[in-house]
mmCIF file with all atom_site columns, C-alpha atoms in Angstrom:
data_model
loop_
_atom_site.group_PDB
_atom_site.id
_atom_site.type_symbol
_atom_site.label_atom_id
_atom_site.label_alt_id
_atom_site.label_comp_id
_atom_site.label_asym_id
_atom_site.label_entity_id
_atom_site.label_seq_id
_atom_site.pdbx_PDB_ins_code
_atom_site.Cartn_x
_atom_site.Cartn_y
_atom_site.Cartn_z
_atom_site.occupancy
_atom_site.B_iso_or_equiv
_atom_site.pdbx_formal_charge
_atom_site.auth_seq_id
_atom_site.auth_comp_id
_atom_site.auth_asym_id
_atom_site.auth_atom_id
_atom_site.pdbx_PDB_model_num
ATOM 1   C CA . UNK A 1 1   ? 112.628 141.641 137.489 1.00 0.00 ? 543 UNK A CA 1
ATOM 2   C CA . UNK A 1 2   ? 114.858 141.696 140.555 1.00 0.00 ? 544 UNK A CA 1
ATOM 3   C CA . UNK A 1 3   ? 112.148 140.023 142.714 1.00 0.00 ? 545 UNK A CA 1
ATOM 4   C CA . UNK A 1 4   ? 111.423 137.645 139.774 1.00 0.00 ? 546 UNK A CA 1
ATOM 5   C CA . UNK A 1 5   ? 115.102 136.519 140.424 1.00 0.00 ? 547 UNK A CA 1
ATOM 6   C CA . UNK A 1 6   ? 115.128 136.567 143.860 1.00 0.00 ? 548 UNK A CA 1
ATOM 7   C CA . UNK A 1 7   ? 112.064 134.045 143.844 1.00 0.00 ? 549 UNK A CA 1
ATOM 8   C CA . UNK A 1 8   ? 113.791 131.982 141.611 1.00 0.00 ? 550 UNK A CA 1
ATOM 9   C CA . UNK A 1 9   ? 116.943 131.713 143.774 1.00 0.00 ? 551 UNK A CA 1
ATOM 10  C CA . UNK A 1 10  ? 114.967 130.780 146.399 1.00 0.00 ? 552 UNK A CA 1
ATOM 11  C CA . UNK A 1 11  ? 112.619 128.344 144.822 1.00 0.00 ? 553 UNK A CA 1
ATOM 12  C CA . UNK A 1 12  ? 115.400 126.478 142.999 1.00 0.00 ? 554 UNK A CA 1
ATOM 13  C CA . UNK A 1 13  ? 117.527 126.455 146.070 1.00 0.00 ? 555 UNK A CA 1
ATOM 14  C CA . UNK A 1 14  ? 114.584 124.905 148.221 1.00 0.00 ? 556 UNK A CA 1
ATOM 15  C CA . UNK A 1 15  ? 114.038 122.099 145.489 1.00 0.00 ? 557 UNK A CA 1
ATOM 16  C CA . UNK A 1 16  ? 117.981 121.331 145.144 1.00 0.00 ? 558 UNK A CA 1
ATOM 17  C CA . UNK A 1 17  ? 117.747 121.071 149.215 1.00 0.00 ? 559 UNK A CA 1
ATOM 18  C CA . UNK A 1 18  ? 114.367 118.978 148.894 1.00 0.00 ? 560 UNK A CA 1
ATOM 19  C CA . UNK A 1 19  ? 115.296 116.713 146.126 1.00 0.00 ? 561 UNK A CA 1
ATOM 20  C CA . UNK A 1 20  ? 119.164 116.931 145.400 1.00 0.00 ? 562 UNK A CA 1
ATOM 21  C CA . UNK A 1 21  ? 120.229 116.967 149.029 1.00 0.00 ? 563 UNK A CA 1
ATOM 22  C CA . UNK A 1 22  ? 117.328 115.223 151.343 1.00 0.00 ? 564 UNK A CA 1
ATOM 23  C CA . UNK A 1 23  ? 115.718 112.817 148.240 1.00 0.00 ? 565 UNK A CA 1
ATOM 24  C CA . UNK A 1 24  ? 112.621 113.040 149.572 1.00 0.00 ? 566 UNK A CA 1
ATOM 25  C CA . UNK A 1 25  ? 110.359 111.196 147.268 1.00 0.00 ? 567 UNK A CA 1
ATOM 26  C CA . UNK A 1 26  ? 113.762 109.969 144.911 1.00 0.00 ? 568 UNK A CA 1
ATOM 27  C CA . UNK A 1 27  ? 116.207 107.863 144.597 1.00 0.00 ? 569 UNK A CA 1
ATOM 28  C CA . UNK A 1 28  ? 119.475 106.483 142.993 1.00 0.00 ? 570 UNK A CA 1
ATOM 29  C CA . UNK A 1 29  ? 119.947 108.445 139.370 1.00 0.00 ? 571 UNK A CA 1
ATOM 30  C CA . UNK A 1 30  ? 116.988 110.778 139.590 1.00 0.00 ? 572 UNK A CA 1
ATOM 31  C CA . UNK A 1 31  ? 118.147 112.595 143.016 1.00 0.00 ? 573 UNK A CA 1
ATOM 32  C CA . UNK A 1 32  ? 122.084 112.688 141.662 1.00 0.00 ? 574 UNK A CA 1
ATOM 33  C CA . UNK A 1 33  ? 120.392 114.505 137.949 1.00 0.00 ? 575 UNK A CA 1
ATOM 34  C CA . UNK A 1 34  ? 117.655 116.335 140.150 1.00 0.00 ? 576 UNK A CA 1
ATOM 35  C CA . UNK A 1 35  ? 120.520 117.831 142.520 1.00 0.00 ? 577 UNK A CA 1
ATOM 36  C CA . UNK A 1 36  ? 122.363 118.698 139.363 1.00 0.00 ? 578 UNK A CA 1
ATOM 37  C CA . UNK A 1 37  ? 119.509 120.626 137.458 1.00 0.00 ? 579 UNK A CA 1
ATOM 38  C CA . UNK A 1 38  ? 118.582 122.236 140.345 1.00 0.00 ? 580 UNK A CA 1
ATOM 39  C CA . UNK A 1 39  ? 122.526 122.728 141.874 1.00 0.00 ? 581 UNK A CA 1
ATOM 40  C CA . UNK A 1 40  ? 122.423 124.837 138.627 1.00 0.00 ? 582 UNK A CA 1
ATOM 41  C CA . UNK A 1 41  ? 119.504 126.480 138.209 1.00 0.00 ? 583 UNK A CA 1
ATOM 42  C CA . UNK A 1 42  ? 120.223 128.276 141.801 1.00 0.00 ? 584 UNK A CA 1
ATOM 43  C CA . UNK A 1 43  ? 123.882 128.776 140.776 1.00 0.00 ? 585 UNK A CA 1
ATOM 44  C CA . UNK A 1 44  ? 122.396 130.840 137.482 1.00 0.00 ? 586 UNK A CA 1
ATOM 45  C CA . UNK A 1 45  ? 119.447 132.595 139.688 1.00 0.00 ? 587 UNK A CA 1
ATOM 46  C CA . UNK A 1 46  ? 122.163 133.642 141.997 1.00 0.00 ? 588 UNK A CA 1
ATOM 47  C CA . UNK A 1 47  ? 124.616 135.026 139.826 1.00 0.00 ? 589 UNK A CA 1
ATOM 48  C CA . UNK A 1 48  ? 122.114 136.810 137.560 1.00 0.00 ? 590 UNK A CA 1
ATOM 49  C CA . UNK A 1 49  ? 120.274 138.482 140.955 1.00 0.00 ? 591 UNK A CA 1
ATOM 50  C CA . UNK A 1 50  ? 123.894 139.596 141.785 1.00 0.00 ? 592 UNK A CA 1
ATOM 51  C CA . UNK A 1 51  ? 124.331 141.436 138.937 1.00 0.00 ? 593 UNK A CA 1
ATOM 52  C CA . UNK A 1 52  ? 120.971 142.930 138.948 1.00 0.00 ? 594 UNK A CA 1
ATOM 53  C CA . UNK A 1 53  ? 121.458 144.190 142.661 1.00 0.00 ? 595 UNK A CA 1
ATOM 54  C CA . UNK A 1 54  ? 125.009 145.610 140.992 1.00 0.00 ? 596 UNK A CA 1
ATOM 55  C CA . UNK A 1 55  ? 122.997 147.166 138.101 1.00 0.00 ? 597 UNK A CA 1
ATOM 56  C CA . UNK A 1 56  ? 120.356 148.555 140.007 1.00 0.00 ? 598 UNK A CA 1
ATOM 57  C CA . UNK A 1 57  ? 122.807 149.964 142.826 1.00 0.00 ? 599 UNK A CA 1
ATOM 58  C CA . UNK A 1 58  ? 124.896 151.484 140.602 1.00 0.00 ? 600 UNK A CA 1
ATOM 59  C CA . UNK A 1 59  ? 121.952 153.357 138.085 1.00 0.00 ? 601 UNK A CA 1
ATOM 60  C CA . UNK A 1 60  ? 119.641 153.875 141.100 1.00 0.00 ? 602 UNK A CA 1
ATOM 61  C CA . UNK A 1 61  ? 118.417 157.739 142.209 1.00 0.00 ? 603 UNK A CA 1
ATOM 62  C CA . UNK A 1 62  ? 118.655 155.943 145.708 1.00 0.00 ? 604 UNK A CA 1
ATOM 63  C CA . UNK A 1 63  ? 122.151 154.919 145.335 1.00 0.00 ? 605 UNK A CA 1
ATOM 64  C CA . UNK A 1 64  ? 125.453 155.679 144.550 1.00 0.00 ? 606 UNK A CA 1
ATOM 65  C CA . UNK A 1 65  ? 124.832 156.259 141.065 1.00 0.00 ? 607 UNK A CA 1
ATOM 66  C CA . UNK A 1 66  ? 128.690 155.932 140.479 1.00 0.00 ? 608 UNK A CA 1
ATOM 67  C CA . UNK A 1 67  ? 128.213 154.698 136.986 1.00 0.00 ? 609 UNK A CA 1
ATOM 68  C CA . UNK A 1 68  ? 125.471 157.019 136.154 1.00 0.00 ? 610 UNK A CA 1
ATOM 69  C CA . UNK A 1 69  ? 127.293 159.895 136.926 1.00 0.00 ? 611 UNK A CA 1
ATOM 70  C CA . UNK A 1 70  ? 130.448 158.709 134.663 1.00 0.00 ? 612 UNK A CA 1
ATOM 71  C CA . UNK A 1 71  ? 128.541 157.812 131.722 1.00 0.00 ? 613 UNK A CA 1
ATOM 72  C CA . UNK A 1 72  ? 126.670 161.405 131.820 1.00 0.00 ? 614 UNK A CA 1
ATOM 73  C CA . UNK A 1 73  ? 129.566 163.069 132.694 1.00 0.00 ? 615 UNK A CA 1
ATOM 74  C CA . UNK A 1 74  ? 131.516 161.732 129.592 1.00 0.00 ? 616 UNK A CA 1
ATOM 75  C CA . UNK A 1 75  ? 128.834 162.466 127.241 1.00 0.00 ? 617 UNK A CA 1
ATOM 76  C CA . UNK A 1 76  ? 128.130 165.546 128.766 1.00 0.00 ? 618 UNK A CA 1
ATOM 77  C CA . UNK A 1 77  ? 132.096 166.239 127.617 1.00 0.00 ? 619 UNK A CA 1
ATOM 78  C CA . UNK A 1 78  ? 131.267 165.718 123.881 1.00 0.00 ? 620 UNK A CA 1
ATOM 79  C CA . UNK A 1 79  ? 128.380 168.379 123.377 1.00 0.00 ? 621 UNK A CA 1
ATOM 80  C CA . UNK A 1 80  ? 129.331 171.473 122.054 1.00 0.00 ? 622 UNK A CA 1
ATOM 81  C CA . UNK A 1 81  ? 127.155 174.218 121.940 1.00 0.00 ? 623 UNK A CA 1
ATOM 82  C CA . UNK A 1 82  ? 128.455 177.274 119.624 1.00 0.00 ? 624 UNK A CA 1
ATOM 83  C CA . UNK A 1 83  ? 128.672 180.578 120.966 1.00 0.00 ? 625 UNK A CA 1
ATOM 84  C CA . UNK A 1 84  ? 124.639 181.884 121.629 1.00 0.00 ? 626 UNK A CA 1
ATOM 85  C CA . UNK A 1 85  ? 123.830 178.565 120.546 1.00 0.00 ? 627 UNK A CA 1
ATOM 86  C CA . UNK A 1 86  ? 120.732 176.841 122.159 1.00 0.00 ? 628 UNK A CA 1
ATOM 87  C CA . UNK A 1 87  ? 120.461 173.433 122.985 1.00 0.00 ? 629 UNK A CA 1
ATOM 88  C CA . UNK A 1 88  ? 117.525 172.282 123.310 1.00 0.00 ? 630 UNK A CA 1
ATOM 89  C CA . UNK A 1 89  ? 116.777 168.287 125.645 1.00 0.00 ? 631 UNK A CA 1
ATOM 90  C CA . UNK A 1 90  ? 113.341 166.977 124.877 1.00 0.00 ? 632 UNK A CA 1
ATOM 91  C CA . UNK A 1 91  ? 111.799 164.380 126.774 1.00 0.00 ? 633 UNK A CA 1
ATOM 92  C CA . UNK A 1 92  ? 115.505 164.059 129.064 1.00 0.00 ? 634 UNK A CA 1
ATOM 93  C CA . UNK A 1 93  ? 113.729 161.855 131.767 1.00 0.00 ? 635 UNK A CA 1
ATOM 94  C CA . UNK A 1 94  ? 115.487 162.787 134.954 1.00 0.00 ? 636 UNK A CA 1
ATOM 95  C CA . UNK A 1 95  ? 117.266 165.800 133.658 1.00 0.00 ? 637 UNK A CA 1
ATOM 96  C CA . UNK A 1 96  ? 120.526 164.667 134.842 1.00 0.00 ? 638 UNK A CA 1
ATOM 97  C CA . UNK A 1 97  ? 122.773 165.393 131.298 1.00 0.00 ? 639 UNK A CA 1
ATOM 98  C CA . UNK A 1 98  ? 120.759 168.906 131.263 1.00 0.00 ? 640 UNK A CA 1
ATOM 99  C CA . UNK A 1 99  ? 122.044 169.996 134.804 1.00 0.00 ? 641 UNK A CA 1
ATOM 100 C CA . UNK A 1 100 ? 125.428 168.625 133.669 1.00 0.00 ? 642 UNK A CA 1
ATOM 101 C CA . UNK A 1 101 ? 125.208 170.680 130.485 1.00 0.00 ? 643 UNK A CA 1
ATOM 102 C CA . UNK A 1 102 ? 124.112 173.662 131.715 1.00 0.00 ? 644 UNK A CA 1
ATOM 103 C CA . UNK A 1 103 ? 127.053 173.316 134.385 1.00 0.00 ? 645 UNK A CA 1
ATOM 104 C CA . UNK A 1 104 ? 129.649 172.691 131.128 1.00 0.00 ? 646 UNK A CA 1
ATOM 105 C CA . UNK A 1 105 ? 128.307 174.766 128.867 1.00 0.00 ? 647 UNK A CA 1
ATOM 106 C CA . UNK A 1 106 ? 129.244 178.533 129.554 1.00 0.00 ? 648 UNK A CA 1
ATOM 107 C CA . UNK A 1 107 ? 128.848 180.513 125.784 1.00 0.00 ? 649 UNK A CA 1
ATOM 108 C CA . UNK A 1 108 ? 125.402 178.484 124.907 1.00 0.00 ? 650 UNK A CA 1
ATOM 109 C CA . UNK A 1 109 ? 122.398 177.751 126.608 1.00 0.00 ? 651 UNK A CA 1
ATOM 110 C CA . UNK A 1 110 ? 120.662 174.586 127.351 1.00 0.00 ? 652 UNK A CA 1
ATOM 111 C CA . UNK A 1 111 ? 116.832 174.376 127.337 1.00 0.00 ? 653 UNK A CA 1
ATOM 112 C CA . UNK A 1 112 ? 114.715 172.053 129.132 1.00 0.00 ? 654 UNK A CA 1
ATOM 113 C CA . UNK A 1 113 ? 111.052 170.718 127.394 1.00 0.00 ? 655 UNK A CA 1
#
């Protein structure tokens, strides 16, 4: 998806340079509506690549994982186990709110399958 966006950025930002700002091949109202449409269109690419880069910075294993950490963190704060309970994660992906549990969690015991 992020290259997806970053294409699109690109290729609307060469056609608003092409036809909005040079006119090649157009003139008089259809440049000034082309530049707009495509002034736009790389305005919305940009902004929406932006956020991805954001998004994928902040919940990458590569990254900072800033948010990550706070939202497993906080939900690792509202599981209770009762004393020699088990808790049991099934299918927990990178086993991130596990580790957290297990760290949290001193009268039960967390299980990984």
């Amino acid at each position: 998806m992020l290259v997806s966006l970053i294409a699109g950025t690109v290729l609307s930002f060469a056609l608003l340079l092409v036809f909005g700002i040079f006119g090649i091949g157009v003139g008089g109202k259809l440049r000034v509506v082309l530049g707009v449409v495509f002034g736009i269109a790389f305005v919305v690419c940009a902004k929406c690549t932006q956020w991805c880069v954001y998004a994928y910075r902040s919940f990458s294993y590569d990254g900072e994982r800033k948010l990550s950490k706070q939202i497993i963190e906080g939900t690792a704060h509202y599981v209770t186990l009762p004393e020699g309970g088990i808790g049991l994660d099934v299918g927990c992906g990178s086993g991130a709110l596990t580790h957290c549990l297990r760290k949290a969690q001193s009268p039960g015991k967390v299980e990984i399958m």
